[in-house]
XYZ file of N, CA, C and O in Angstrom:
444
model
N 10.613 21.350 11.302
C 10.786 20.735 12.599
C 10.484 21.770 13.662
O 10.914 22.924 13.651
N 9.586 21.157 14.712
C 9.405 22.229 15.798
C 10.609 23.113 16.298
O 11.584 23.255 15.559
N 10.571 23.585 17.276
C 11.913 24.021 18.183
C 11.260 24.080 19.571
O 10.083 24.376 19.774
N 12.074 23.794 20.399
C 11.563 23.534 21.650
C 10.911 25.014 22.112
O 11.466 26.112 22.085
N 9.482 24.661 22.564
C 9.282 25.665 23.412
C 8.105 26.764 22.719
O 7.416 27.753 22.970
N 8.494 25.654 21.533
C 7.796 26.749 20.322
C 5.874 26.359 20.102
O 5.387 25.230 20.040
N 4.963 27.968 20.008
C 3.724 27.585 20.301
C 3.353 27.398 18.968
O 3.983 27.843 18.009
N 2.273 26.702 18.909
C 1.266 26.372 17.614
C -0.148 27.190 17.529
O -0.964 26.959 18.421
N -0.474 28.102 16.543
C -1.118 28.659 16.373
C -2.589 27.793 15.670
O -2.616 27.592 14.456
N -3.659 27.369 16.495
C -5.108 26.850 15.827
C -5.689 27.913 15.234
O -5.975 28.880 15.941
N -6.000 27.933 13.688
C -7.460 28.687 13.087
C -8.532 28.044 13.186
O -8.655 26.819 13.207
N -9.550 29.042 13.268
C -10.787 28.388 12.718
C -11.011 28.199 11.418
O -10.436 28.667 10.435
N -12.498 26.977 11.579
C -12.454 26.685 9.988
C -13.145 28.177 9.288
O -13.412 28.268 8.090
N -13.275 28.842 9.889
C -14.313 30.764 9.246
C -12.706 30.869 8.656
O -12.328 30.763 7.489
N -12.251 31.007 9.356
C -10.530 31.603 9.150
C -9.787 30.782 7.955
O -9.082 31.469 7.216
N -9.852 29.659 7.737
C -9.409 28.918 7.047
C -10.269 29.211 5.881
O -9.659 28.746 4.919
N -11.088 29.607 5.578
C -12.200 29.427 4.661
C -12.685 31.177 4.173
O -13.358 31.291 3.148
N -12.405 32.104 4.749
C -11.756 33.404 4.770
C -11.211 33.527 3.495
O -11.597 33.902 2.388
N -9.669 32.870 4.256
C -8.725 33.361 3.200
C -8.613 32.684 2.549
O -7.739 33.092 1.784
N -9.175 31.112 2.044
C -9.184 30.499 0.974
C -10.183 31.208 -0.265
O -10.013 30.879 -1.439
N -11.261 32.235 0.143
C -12.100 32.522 -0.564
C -11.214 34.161 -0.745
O -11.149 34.555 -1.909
N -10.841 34.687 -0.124
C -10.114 35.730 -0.597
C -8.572 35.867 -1.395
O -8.117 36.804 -2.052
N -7.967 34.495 -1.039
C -6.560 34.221 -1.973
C -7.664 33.663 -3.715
O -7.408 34.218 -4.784
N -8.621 32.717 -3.629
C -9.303 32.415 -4.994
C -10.038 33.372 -5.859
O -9.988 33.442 -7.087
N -10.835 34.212 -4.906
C -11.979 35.016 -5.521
C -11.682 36.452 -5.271
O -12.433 37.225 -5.864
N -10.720 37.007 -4.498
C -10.548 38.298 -3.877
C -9.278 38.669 -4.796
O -9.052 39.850 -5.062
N -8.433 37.606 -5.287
C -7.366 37.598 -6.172
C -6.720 38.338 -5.720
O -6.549 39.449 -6.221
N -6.090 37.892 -4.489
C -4.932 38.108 -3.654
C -4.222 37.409 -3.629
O -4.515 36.236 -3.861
N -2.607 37.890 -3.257
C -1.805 37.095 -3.229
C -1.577 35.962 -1.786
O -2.071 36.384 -0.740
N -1.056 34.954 -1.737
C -0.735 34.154 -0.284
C -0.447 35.208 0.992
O -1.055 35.248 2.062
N 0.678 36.053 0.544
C 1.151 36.607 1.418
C 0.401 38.107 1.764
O 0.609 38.403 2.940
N -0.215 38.875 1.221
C -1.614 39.698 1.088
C -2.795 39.000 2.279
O -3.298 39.609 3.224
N -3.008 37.702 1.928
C -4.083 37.435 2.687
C -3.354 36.476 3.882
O -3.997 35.550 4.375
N -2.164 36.722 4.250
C -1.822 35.753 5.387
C -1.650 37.404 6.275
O -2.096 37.359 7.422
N -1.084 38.735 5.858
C -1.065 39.720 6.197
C -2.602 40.294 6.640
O -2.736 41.078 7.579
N -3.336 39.972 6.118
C -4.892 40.622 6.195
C -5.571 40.126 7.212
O -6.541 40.678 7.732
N -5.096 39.069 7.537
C -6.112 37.933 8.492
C -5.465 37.698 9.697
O -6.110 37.418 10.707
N -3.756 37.819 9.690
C -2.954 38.072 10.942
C -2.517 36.423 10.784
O -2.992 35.852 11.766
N -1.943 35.650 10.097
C -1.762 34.346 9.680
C 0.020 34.648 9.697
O 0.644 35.540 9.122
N 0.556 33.459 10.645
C 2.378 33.955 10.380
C 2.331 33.501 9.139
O 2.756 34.349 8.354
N 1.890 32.219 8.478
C 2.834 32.335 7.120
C 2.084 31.716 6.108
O 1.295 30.777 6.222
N 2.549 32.599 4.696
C 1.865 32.508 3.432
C 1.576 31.142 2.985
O 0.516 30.789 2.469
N 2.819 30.234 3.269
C 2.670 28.836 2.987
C 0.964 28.041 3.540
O 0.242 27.304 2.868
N 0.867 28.267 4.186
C -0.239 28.088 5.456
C -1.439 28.023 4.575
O -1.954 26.928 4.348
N -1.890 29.054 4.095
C -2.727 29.697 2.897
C -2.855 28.782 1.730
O -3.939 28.431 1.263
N -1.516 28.359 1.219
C -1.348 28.032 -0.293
C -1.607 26.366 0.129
O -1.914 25.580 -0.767
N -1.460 25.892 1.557
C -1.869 24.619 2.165
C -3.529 24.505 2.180
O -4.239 23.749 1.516
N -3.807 25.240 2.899
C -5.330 25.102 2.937
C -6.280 25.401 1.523
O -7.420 24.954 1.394
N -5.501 26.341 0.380
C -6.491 26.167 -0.949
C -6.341 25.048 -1.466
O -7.242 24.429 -2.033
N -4.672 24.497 -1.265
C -4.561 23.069 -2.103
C -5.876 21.872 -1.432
O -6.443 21.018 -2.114
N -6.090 22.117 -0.065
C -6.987 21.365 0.379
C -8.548 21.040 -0.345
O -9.216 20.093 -0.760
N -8.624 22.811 -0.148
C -10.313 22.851 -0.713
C -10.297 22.212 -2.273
O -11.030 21.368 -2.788
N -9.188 22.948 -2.790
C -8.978 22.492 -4.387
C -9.291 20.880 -4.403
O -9.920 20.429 -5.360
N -8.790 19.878 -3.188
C -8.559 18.495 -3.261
C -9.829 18.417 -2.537
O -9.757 17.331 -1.962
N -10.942 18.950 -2.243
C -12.159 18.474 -1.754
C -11.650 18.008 -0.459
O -11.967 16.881 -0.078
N -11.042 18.610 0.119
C -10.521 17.693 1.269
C -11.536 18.803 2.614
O -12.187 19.830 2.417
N -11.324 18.164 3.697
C -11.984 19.212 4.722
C -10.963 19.869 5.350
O -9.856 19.332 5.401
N -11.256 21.533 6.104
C -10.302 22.389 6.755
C -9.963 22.257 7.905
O -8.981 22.801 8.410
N -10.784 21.471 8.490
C -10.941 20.694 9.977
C -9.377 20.519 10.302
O -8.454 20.540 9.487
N -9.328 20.399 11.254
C -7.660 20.074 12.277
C -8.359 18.920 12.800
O -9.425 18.711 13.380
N -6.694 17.785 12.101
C -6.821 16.403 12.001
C -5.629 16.113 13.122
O -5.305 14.926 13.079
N -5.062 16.695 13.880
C -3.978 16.613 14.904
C -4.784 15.583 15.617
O -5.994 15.674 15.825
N -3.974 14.547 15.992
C -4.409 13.510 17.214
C -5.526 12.993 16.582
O -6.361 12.436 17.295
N -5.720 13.066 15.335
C -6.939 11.971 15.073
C -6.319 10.682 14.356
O -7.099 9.750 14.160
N -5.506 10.595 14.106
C -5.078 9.724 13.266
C -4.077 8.270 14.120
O -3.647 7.215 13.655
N -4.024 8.753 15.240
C -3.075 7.841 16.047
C -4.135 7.048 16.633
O -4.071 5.819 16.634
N -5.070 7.664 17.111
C -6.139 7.079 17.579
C -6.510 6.070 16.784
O -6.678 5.038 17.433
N -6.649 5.987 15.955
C -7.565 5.114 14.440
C -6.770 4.397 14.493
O -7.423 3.354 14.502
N -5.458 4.025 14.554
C -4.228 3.303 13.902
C -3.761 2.661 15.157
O -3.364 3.267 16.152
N -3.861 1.157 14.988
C -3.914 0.745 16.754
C -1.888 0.214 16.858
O -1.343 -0.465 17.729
N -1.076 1.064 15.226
C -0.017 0.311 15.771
C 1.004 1.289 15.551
O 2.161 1.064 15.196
N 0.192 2.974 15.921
C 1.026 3.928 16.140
C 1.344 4.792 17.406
O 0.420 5.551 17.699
N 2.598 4.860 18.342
C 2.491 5.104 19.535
C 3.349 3.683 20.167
O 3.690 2.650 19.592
N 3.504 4.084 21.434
C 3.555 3.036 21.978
C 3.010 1.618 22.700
O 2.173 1.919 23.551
N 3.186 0.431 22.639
C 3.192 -0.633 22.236
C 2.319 -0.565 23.491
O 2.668 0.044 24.502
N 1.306 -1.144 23.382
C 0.604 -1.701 24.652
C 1.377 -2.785 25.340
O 2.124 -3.494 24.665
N 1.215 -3.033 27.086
C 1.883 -3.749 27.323
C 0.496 -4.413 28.207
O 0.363 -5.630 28.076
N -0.351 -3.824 28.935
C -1.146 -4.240 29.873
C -3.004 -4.640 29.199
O -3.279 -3.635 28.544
N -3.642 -5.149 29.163
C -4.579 -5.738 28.493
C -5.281 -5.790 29.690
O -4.760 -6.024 30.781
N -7.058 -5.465 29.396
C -7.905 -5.982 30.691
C -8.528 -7.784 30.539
O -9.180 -8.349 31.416
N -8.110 -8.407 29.201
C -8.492 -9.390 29.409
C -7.751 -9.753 28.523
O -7.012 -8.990 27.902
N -7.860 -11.202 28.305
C -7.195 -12.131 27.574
C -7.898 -12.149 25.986
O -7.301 -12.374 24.934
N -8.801 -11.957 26.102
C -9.930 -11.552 24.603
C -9.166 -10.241 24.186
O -8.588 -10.344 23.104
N -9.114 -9.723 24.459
C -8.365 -8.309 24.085
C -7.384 -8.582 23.721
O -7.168 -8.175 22.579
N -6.473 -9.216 24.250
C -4.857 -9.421 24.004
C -4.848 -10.270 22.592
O -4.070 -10.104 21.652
N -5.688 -11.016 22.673
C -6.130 -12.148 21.437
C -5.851 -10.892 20.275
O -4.930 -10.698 19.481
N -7.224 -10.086 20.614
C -7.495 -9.353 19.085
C -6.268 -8.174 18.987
O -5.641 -7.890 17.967
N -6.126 -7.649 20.162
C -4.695 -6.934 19.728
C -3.728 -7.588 18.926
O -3.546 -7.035 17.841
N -3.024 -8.647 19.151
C -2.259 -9.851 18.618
C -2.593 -10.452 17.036
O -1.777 -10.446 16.115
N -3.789 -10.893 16.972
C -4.468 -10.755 15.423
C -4.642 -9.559 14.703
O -4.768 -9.688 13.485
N -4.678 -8.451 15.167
C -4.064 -7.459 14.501
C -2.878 -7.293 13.993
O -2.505 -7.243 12.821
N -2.402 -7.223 14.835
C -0.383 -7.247 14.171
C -0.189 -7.966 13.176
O 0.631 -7.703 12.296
N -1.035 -9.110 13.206
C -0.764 -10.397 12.015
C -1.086 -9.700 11.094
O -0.171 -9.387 10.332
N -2.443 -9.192 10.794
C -3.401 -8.735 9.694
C -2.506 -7.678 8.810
O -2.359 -7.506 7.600
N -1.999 -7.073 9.948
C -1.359 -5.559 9.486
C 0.223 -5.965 8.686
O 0.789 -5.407 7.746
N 0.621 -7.178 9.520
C 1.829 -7.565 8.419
C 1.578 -7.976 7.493
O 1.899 -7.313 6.506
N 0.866 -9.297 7.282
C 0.226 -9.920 6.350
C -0.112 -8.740 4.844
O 0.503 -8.779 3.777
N -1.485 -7.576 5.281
C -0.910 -6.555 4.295
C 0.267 -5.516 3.775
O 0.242 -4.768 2.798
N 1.215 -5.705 4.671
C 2.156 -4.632 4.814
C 3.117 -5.893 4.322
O 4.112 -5.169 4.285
N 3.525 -6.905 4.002
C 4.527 -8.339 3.120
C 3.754 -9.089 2.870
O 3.449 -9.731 3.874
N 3.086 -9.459 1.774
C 2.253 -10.160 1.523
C 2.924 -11.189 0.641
O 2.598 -12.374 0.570
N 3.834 -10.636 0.021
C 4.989 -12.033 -0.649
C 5.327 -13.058 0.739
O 5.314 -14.270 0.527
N 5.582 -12.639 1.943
C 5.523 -13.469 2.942
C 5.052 -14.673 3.517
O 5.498 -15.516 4.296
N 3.432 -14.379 2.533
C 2.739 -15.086 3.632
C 1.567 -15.404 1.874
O 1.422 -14.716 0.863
N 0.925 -16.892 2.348
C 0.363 -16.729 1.304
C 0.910 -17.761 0.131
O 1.691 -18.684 0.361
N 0.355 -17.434 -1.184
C 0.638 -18.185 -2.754
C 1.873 -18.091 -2.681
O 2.566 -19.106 -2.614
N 2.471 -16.685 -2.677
C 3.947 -17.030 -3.186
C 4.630 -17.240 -2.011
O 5.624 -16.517 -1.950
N 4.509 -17.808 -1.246
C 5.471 -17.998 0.155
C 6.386 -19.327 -0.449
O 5.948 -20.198 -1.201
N 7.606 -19.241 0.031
C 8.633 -20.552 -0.169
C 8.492 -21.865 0.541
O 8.788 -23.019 0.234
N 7.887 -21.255 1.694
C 7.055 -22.810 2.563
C 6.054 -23.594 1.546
O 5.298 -23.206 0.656
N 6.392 -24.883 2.081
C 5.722 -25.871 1.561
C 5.003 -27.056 2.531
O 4.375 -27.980 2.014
């Protein structure tokens, strides 16, 4: 959990990709190459190899994901048109509909 007040340190992906190639191939330890590169903490390290290991990318995904997800954040209240409000609204459905699907559907108790 943060603490108020408290700053966040961004690497680059060189940096990220550094010490993923020097904790794998340099056969160093986490805390060796979080020391070498000026990184506060070893965990950090053993995060970003699990990444590469998972084919995943090193990229910083902060604030990308709320964006994409139209029902995280707070609730829209103001709409520029009525078409909009429509498809905002058919969303919510869609998103319950997959999120309880015993609800709605074959096995529903309505008849």
């Amino acid at each position: 959990m943060a603490k108020k007040g408290q700053s966040f340190v961004k690497y680059s992906e060189e940096t990220k990709q550094r010490a993923v190639d020097l904790y794998e191939k340099g056969g160093r330890s986490s805390q060796a190459v979080a020391d070498a590169l000026g990184i506060r903490s070893s965990s950090q390290v053993k995060s970003w190899v699990k990444k590469c290991r998972n084919h995943e990318t090193l990229q910083d995904q902060r604030g990308k994901q709320a964006a994409s997800h139209p029902f995280i954040g707070r609730p829209r209240t103001r709409f520029s048109s009525v078409e909009e409000e429509r498809d905002y609204l058919k969303a919510q459905v869609e998103f319950l509909k997959k999120r309880n699907p015993n609800l709605f559907g074959e096995g529903s108790f309505r008849k």
